[in-house]
PDB file of C-alpha atoms and ligand atoms in Angstrom:
ATOM      1  CA  MET M 479     -41.788 -16.613  76.411  1.00 52.00           C
ATOM      2  CA  SER M 480     -39.421 -18.387  77.732  1.00 53.00           C
ATOM      3  CA  GLU M 481     -38.246 -17.447  81.568  1.00 85.00           C
ATOM      4  CA  LEU M 482     -34.478 -19.517  80.877  1.00 95.00           C
ATOM      5  CA  LYS M 483     -31.835 -17.348  82.535  1.00 97.00           C
ATOM      6  CA  MET M 484     -28.335 -17.074  82.002  1.00 97.00           C
ATOM      7  CA  SER M 485     -26.472 -20.225  83.663  1.00 97.00           C
ATOM      8  CA  ASP M 486     -24.163 -22.874  83.417  1.00 96.00           C
ATOM      9  CA  ASN M 487     -25.714 -25.928  80.101  1.00 96.00           C
ATOM     10  CA  VAL M 488     -27.743 -22.708  79.175  1.00 97.00           C
ATOM     11  CA  VAL M 489     -27.017 -22.208  75.117  1.00 97.00           C
ATOM     12  CA  ALA M 490     -27.360 -18.104  75.045  1.00 97.00           C
ATOM     13  CA  SER M 491     -27.264 -16.326  71.930  1.00 97.00           C
ATOM     14  CA  VAL M 492     -26.235 -12.475  72.586  1.00 98.00           C
ATOM     15  CA  HIS M 493     -25.228  -9.541  70.324  1.00 98.00           C
ATOM     16  CA  TYR M 494     -22.339  -7.813  71.960  1.00 98.00           C
ATOM     17  CA  THR M 495     -19.847  -4.906  71.183  1.00 98.00           C
ATOM     18  CA  GLY M 496     -16.619  -4.878  72.969  1.00 98.00           C
ATOM     19  CA  THR M 497     -14.318  -1.933  73.633  1.00 98.00           C
ATOM     20  CA  LEU M 498     -11.174  -0.978  75.138  1.00 98.00           C
ATOM     21  CA  GLN M 499     -10.499   1.907  77.154  1.00 97.00           C
ATOM     22  CA  ASP M 500      -9.514   4.439  74.654  1.00 96.00           C
ATOM     23  CA  GLU M 501     -12.868   3.609  73.269  1.00 95.00           C
ATOM     24  CA  SER M 502     -12.001   1.813  69.938  1.00 97.00           C
ATOM     25  CA  VAL M 503     -13.821  -1.325  69.338  1.00 97.00           C
ATOM     26  CA  PHE M 504     -12.223  -4.578  69.259  1.00 96.00           C
ATOM     27  CA  ASP M 505     -14.977  -6.699  68.443  1.00 95.00           C
ATOM     28  CA  SER M 506     -18.813  -6.820  67.878  1.00 97.00           C
ATOM     29  CA  SER M 507     -21.599  -8.557  66.677  1.00 96.00           C
ATOM     30  CA  GLU M 508     -23.061  -5.428  64.985  1.00 90.00           C
ATOM     31  CA  ASP M 509     -24.388  -6.548  61.026  1.00 92.00           C
ATOM     32  CA  LYS M 510     -23.106  -9.769  61.901  1.00 95.00           C
ATOM     33  CA  ASP M 511     -25.209 -13.045  63.820  1.00 94.00           C
ATOM     34  CA  PRO M 512     -25.731 -12.960  67.235  1.00 96.00           C
ATOM     35  CA  LEU M 513     -22.877 -15.055  69.068  1.00 96.00           C
ATOM     36  CA  THR M 514     -24.071 -18.560  70.344  1.00 96.00           C
ATOM     37  CA  PHE M 515     -22.403 -20.196  73.146  1.00 96.00           C
ATOM     38  CA  LEU M 516     -22.596 -22.753  75.658  1.00 96.00           C
ATOM     39  CA  VAL M 517     -22.481 -21.007  78.990  1.00 97.00           C
ATOM     40  CA  GLY M 518     -20.219 -22.780  81.536  1.00 96.00           C
ATOM     41  CA  HIS M 519     -17.928 -25.128  79.294  1.00 94.00           C
ATOM     42  CA  GLN M 520     -14.857 -22.572  78.509  1.00 91.00           C
ATOM     43  CA  GLN M 521     -16.504 -21.635  75.184  1.00 91.00           C
ATOM     44  CA  MET M 522     -16.602 -17.888  76.775  1.00 93.00           C
ATOM     45  CA  ILE M 523     -13.941 -15.910  78.610  1.00 93.00           C
ATOM     46  CA  SER M 524     -14.525 -16.626  82.396  1.00 91.00           C
ATOM     47  CA  GLY M 525     -15.580 -12.694  83.230  1.00 96.00           C
ATOM     48  CA  PHE M 526     -18.170 -12.352  80.476  1.00 97.00           C
ATOM     49  CA  GLU M 527     -20.427 -15.360  81.763  1.00 97.00           C
ATOM     50  CA  GLN M 528     -19.787 -13.901  85.558  1.00 97.00           C
ATOM     51  CA  GLU M 529     -21.204 -10.944  85.021  1.00 98.00           C
ATOM     52  CA  MET M 530     -24.267 -12.010  81.969  1.00 98.00           C
ATOM     53  CA  GLN M 531     -25.602 -15.185  84.963  1.00 98.00           C
ATOM     54  CA  GLY M 532     -28.897 -14.834  85.385  1.00 98.00           C
ATOM     55  CA  ALA M 533     -29.801 -12.632  82.827  1.00 98.00           C
ATOM     56  CA  LYS M 534     -33.154 -13.058  80.815  1.00 97.00           C
ATOM     57  CA  VAL M 535     -33.841 -12.453  76.968  1.00 97.00           C
ATOM     58  CA  GLY M 536     -33.863  -8.679  76.060  1.00 97.00           C
ATOM     59  CA  ASP M 537     -31.520  -7.791  79.121  1.00 98.00           C
ATOM     60  CA  ARG M 538     -28.548  -5.476  78.555  1.00 98.00           C
ATOM     61  CA  ARG M 539     -25.695  -5.143  80.449  1.00 98.00           C
ATOM     62  CA  THR M 540     -22.535  -3.437  79.884  1.00 98.00           C
ATOM     63  CA  PHE M 541     -19.164  -4.456  82.028  1.00 98.00           C
ATOM     64  CA  THR M 542     -15.522  -3.527  81.919  1.00 98.00           C
ATOM     65  CA  LEU M 543     -13.194  -6.748  82.866  1.00 98.00           C
ATOM     66  CA  ILE M 544      -9.669  -6.406  83.873  1.00 97.00           C
ATOM     67  CA  PRO M 545      -7.546  -8.430  82.085  1.00 96.00           C
ATOM     68  CA  GLU M 546      -7.104 -11.419  84.968  1.00 96.00           C
ATOM     69  CA  ARG M 547     -10.786 -11.862  84.119  1.00 96.00           C
ATOM     70  CA  ALA M 548     -10.738 -11.859  80.378  1.00 95.00           C
ATOM     71  CA  TYR M 549      -7.150 -12.942  78.677  1.00 94.00           C
ATOM     72  CA  GLY M 550      -4.723 -12.224  81.721  1.00 94.00           C
ATOM     73  CA  GLU M 551      -1.530 -10.263  81.876  1.00 96.00           C
ATOM     74  CA  ARG M 552       0.646  -9.647  79.009  1.00 95.00           C
ATOM     75  CA  ASP M 553       3.641 -12.460  79.626  1.00 95.00           C
ATOM     76  CA  ASP M 554       7.577 -10.968  77.865  1.00 95.00           C
ATOM     77  CA  ALA M 555       7.886 -14.730  77.722  1.00 95.00           C
ATOM     78  CA  GLY M 556       5.536 -15.004  75.231  1.00 94.00           C
ATOM     79  CA  VAL M 557       7.989 -13.019  72.577  1.00 97.00           C
ATOM     80  CA  VAL M 558      10.329 -15.052  71.583  1.00 95.00           C
ATOM     81  CA  GLN M 559      12.725 -15.239  68.458  1.00 96.00           C
ATOM     82  CA  LEU M 560      12.431 -17.396  65.704  1.00 94.00           C
ATOM     83  CA  PRO M 561      14.747 -18.888  62.933  1.00 96.00           C
ATOM     84  CA  ARG M 562      13.161 -17.720  59.522  1.00 94.00           C
ATOM     85  CA  SER M 563      13.845 -21.463  58.534  1.00 93.00           C
ATOM     86  CA  GLN M 564      10.953 -22.655  60.547  1.00 91.00           C
ATOM     87  CA  PHE M 565       8.408 -20.786  58.596  1.00 92.00           C
ATOM     88  CA  PRO M 566       7.339 -21.914  55.630  1.00 89.00           C
ATOM     89  CA  PRO M 567      10.022 -20.434  52.581  1.00 89.00           C
ATOM     90  CA  ASP M 568       7.311 -19.276  49.771  1.00 91.00           C
ATOM     91  CA  GLU M 569       5.325 -17.425  52.578  1.00 89.00           C
ATOM     92  CA  GLU M 570       5.909 -13.832  52.232  1.00 93.00           C
ATOM     93  CA  LEU M 571       6.030 -12.672  56.344  1.00 95.00           C
ATOM     94  CA  LYS M 572       4.673  -9.258  57.398  1.00 96.00           C
ATOM     95  CA  VAL M 573       4.805  -7.226  60.498  1.00 97.00           C
ATOM     96  CA  GLY M 574       1.461  -8.067  62.370  1.00 95.00           C
ATOM     97  CA  MET M 575       0.569 -11.237  60.118  1.00 95.00           C
ATOM     98  CA  VAL M 576      -1.519 -13.447  62.753  1.00 94.00           C
ATOM     99  CA  LEU M 577      -0.139 -17.494  62.689  1.00 93.00           C
ATOM    100  CA  VAL M 578      -0.844 -20.605  63.616  1.00 92.00           C
ATOM    101  CA  ALA M 579       1.901 -22.570  65.145  1.00 89.00           C
ATOM    102  CA  GLN M 580       0.911 -26.548  65.565  1.00 86.00           C
ATOM    103  CA  VAL M 581       2.101 -27.754  68.774  1.00 85.00           C
ATOM    104  CA  THR M 582       1.224 -30.901  70.953  1.00 89.00           C
ATOM    105  CA  GLU M 583      -1.535 -29.093  73.082  1.00 85.00           C
ATOM    106  CA  GLY M 584      -3.193 -27.896  69.873  1.00 86.00           C
ATOM    107  CA  PRO M 585      -3.110 -24.979  67.618  1.00 88.00           C
ATOM    108  CA  LEU M 586      -1.301 -21.209  68.990  1.00 88.00           C
ATOM    109  CA  PRO M 587      -1.983 -18.195  67.355  1.00 90.00           C
ATOM    110  CA  PHE M 588       0.953 -15.953  67.308  1.00 94.00           C
ATOM    111  CA  ARG M 589       1.560 -12.238  65.834  1.00 95.00           C
ATOM    112  CA  ILE M 590       4.469 -11.287  63.716  1.00 97.00           C
ATOM    113  CA  LEU M 591       6.599  -8.160  65.586  1.00 96.00           C
ATOM    114  CA  THR M 592       9.664  -7.642  63.394  1.00 97.00           C
ATOM    115  CA  VAL M 593      11.029  -9.807  59.939  1.00 96.00           C
ATOM    116  CA  GLY M 594      14.543  -9.952  60.106  1.00 94.00           C
ATOM    117  CA  GLU M 595      16.734 -11.888  57.342  1.00 92.00           C
ATOM    118  CA  GLU M 596      17.889 -14.465  59.925  1.00 94.00           C
ATOM    119  CA  ASN M 597      15.610 -14.503  62.610  1.00 96.00           C
ATOM    120  CA  ILE M 598      11.684 -13.472  63.370  1.00 96.00           C
ATOM    121  CA  THR M 599      10.666 -12.095  66.027  1.00 97.00           C
ATOM    122  CA  VAL M 600       7.045 -13.455  67.126  1.00 97.00           C
ATOM    123  CA  ASP M 601       4.464 -12.516  70.154  1.00 96.00           C
ATOM    124  CA  PHE M 602       2.530 -15.798  71.422  1.00 94.00           C
ATOM    125  CA  ASN M 603       0.331 -13.057  73.936  1.00 94.00           C
ATOM    126  CA  HIS M 604      -3.471 -12.966  72.573  1.00 91.00           C
ATOM    127  CA  GLU M 605      -3.810  -9.463  71.303  1.00 89.00           C
ATOM    128  CA  LEU M 606      -6.201  -8.890  74.014  1.00 94.00           C
ATOM    129  CA  ALA M 607      -3.677  -9.264  76.919  1.00 95.00           C
ATOM    130  CA  GLY M 608      -2.831  -6.665  79.125  1.00 96.00           C
ATOM    131  CA  HIS M 609      -6.202  -4.895  78.209  1.00 97.00           C
ATOM    132  CA  ASP M 610      -9.120  -3.702  80.323  1.00 98.00           C
ATOM    133  CA  LEU M 611     -12.323  -4.867  78.064  1.00 98.00           C
ATOM    134  CA  THR M 612     -15.662  -3.260  78.088  1.00 98.00           C
ATOM    135  CA  PHE M 613     -18.790  -5.494  76.692  1.00 98.00           C
ATOM    136  CA  SER M 614     -21.966  -3.969  76.030  1.00 98.00           C
ATOM    137  CA  VAL M 615     -24.196  -7.055  75.701  1.00 98.00           C
ATOM    138  CA  GLU M 616     -28.096  -7.516  74.682  1.00 98.00           C
ATOM    139  CA  VAL M 617     -29.250 -11.761  75.201  1.00 98.00           C
ATOM    140  CA  VAL M 618     -31.412 -12.394  72.259  1.00 97.00           C
ATOM    141  CA  GLU M 619     -32.169 -15.736  72.887  1.00 96.00           C
ATOM    142  CA  LEU M 620     -32.096 -19.002  75.346  1.00 97.00           C
ATOM    143  CA  ARG M 621     -32.369 -22.338  75.279  1.00 96.00           C
ATOM    144  CA  GLU M 622     -31.873 -25.422  77.151  1.00 96.00           C
ATOM    145  CA  ALA M 623     -28.769 -27.344  76.008  1.00 96.00           C
ATOM    146  CA  THR M 624     -29.558 -31.062  73.641  1.00 96.00           C
ATOM    147  CA  GLU M 625     -27.741 -33.978  75.624  1.00 96.00           C
ATOM    148  CA  GLU M 626     -25.699 -34.374  72.508  1.00 96.00           C
ATOM    149  CA  GLU M 627     -24.390 -30.857  73.052  1.00 96.00           C
ATOM    150  CA  LEU M 628     -23.614 -30.852  76.816  1.00 96.00           C
ATOM    151  CA  GLU M 629     -21.495 -34.094  75.964  1.00 95.00           C
ATOM    152  CA  HIS M 630     -19.315 -32.523  73.351  1.00 95.00           C
ATOM    153  CA  GLY M 631     -19.425 -29.340  75.226  1.00 94.00           C
ATOM    154  CA  HIS M 632     -20.358 -26.962  72.618  1.00 94.00           C
ATOM    155  CA  VAL M 633     -23.593 -25.744  70.625  1.00 95.00           C
ATOM    156  CA  HIS M 634     -24.925 -27.629  67.478  1.00 94.00           C
ATOM    157  CA  GLY M 635     -26.643 -25.669  64.733  1.00 88.00           C
ATOM    158  CA  PRO M 636     -26.876 -22.048  64.172  1.00 82.00           C
ATOM    159  CA  GLY M 637     -23.790 -20.207  65.434  1.00 82.00           C
ATOM    160  CA  GLY M 638     -22.177 -23.205  66.163  1.00 87.00           C
ATOM    161  CA  HIS M 639     -20.563 -26.476  65.351  1.00 88.00           C
ATOM    162  CA  HIS M 640     -22.421 -28.137  62.109  1.00 86.00           C
ATOM    163  CA  HIS M 641     -21.097 -32.426  62.660  1.00 87.00           C
TER     164      HIS M 641
HETATM  165 ZN1   ZN Y1301     -20.245 -31.370  68.781  1.00 55.74          ZN
END
């Protein structure tokens, strides 16, 4: 067994369950492959990595992150009205739908709040913004990242990029 610990530039595989304060599950790796990520390269929310620092294979940790350490507070400026003409004419728009806008900074997901004839109200806030998030995490595997992975800033192979 390796004595590697969760720290920057380590590739970590974890099983996790994330719950909101009403105990509803918003995300979980249960019945799926573990989540694999390169620690210290902004692949995960910062609070998650901070709470898992130093954990070894087999360790389980449960912690709660306030919004500042997770997806931030909701920003009312993130709710905007867009003219229907900005959407593809043949796309059927529904409340709750998540679409992705292509902006200069890259893909930006947003959710549809209301659908009018002229205008569509959308929300660019992250779905989990403004929420305290509780994570229950088990470390499944840890390994040193390859030089190529460090250069790219992400994981290659199982659970990562294939290119
Ligand atoms: Zn790569």
